[in-house]
Short mmCIF file of N, CA and C in Angstrom, two decimals:
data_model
loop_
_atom_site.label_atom_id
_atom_site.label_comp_id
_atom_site.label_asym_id
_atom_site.label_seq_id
_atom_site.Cartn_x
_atom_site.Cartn_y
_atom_site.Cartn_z
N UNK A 16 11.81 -22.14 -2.37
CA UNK A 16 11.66 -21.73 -1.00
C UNK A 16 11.88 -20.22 -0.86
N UNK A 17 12.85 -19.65 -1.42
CA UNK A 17 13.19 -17.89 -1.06
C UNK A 17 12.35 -17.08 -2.42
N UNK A 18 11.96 -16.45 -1.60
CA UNK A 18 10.96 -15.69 -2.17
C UNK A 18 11.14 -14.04 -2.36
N UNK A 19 13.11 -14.01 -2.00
CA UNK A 19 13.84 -12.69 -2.39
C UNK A 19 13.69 -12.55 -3.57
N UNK A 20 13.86 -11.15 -4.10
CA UNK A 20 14.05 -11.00 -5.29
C UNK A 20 15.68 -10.76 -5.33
N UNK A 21 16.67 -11.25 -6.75
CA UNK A 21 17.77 -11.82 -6.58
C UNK A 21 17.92 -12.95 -5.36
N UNK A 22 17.06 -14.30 -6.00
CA UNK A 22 17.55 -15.41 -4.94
C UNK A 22 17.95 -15.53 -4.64
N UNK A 23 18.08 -16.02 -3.15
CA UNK A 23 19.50 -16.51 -2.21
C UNK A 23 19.97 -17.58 -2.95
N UNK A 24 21.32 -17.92 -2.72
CA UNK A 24 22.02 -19.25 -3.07
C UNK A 24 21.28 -20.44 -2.46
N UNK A 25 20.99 -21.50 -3.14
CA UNK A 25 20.86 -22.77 -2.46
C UNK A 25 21.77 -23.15 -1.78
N UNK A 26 20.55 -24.05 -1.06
CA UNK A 26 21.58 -24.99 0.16
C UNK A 26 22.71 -25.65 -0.21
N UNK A 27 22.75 -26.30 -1.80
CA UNK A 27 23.79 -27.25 -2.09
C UNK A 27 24.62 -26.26 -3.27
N UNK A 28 24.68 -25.26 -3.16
CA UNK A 28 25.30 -23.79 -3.20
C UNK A 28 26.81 -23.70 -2.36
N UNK A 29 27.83 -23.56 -3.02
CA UNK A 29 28.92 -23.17 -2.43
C UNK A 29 28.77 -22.15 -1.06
N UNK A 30 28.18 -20.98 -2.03
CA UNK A 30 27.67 -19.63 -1.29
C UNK A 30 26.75 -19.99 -0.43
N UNK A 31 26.31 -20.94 0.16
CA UNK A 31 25.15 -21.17 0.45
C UNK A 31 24.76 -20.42 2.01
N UNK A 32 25.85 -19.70 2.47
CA UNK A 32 25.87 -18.75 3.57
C UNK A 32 25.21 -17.11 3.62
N UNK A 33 24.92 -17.52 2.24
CA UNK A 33 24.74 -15.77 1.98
C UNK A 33 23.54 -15.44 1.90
N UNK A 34 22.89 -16.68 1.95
CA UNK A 34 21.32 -16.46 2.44
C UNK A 34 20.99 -15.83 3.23
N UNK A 35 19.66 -15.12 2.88
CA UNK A 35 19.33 -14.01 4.36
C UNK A 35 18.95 -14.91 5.60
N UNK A 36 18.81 -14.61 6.74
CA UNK A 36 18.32 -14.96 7.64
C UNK A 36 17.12 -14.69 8.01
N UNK A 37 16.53 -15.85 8.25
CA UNK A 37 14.73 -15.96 8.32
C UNK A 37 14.30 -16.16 10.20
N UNK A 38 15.71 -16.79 10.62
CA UNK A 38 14.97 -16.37 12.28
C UNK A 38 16.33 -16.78 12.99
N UNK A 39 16.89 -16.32 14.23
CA UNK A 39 17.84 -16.09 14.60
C UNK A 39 17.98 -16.27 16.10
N UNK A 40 18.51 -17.12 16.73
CA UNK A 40 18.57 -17.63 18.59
C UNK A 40 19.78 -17.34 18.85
N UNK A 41 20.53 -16.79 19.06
CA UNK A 41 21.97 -16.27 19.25
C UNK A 41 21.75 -16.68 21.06
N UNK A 42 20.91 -16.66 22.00
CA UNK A 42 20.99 -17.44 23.20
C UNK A 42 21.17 -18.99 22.74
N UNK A 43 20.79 -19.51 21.49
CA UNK A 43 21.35 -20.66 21.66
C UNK A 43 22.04 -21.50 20.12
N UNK A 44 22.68 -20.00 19.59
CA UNK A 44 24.11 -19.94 19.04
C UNK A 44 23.70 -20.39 17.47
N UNK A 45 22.87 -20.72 17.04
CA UNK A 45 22.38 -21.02 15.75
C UNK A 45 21.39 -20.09 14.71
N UNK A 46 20.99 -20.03 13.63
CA UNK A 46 20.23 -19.31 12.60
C UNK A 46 19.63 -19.96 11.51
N UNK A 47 18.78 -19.68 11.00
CA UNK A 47 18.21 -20.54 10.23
C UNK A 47 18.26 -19.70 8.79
N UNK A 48 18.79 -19.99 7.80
CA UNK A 48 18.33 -19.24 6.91
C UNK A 48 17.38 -19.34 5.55
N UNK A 49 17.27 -18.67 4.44
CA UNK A 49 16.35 -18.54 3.68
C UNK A 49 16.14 -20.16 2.90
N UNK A 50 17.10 -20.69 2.50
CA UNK A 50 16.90 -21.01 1.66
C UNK A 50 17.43 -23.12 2.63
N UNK A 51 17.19 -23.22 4.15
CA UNK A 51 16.74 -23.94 4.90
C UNK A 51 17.92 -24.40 5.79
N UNK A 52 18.97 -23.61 5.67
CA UNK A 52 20.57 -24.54 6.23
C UNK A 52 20.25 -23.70 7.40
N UNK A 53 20.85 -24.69 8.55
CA UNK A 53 21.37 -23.77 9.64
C UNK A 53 22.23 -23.60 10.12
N UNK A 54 22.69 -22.67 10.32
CA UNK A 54 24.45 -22.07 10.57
C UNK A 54 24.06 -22.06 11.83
N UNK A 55 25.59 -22.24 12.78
CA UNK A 55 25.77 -22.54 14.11
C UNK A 55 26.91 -21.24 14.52
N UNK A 56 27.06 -21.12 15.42
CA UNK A 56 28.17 -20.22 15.62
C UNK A 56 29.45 -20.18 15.71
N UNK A 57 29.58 -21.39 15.93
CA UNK A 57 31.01 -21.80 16.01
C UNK A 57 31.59 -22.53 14.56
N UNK A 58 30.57 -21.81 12.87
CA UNK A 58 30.61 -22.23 11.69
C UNK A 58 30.15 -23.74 11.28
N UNK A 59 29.91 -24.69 11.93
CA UNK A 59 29.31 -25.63 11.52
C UNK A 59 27.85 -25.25 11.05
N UNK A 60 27.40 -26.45 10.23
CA UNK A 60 25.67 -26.18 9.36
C UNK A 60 25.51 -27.27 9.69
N UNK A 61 24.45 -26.99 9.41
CA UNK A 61 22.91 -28.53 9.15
C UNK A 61 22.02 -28.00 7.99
N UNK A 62 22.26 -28.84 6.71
CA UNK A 62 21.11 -28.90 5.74
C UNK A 62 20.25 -29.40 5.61
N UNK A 63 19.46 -28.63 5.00
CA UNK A 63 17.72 -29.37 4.72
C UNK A 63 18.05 -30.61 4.57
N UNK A 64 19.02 -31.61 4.11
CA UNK A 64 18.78 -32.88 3.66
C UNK A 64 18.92 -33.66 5.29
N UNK A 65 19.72 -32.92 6.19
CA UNK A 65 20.65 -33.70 7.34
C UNK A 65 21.70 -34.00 7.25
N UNK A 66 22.20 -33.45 6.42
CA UNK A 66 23.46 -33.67 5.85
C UNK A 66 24.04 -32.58 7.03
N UNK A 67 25.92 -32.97 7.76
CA UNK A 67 26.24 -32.03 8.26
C UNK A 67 27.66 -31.36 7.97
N UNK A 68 27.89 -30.16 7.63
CA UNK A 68 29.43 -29.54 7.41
C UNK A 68 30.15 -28.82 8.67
N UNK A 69 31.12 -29.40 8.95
CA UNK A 69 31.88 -29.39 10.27
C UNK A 69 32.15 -27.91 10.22
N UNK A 70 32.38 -27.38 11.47
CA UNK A 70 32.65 -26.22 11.50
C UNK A 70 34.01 -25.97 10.85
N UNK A 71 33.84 -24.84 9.95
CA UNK A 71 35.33 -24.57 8.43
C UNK A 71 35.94 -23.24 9.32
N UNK A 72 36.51 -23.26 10.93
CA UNK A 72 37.01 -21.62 10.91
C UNK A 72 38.41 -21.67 9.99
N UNK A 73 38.68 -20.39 9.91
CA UNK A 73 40.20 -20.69 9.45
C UNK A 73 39.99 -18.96 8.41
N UNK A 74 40.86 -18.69 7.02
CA UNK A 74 40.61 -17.70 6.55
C UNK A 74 39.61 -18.03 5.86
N UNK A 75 38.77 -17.64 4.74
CA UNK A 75 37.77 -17.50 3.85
C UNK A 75 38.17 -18.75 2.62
N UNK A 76 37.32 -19.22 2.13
CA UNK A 76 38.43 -19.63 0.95
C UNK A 76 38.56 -18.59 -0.14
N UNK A 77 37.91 -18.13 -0.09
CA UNK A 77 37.94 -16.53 -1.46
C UNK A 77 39.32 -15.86 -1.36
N UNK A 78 39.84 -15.97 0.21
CA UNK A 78 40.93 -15.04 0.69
C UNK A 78 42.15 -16.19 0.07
N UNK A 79 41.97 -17.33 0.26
CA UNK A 79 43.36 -18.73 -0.09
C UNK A 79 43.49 -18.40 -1.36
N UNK A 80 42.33 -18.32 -2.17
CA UNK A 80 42.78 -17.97 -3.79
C UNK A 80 43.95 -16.80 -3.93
N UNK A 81 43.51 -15.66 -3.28
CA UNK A 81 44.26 -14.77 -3.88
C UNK A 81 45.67 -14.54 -3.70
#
């Protein structure tokens, strides 16, 4: 599907946020990105499969490691 050079992360990608953004409704709080997930604003997604990940606020997990 992404047709960046240095591919975005897949959907079933940890990183899978770091995809660029391919189209963007901020009037109605969601984004779609490259590689098909859509991020919401309040951090919840929806993946290409329908699969859904609850909104994660809180610190980073990159930041809990250290």
């Amino acid at each position: 599907m992404c047709q960046h050079q240095n591919t975005c992360p897949a959907a079933e990608a940890v990183d899978r946020e770091a995809a660029r953004i391919v189209a963007t409704f901020p009037e109605q709080g969601w984004s779609l990105l490259c590689n098909g997930v859509i991020v919401f604003e309040d951090t919840g997604e929806l993946l290409p499969d329908c699969s859904v990940i609850a909104p994660h606020r809180g610190p980073a997990r990159h930041a809990l490691a250290a």
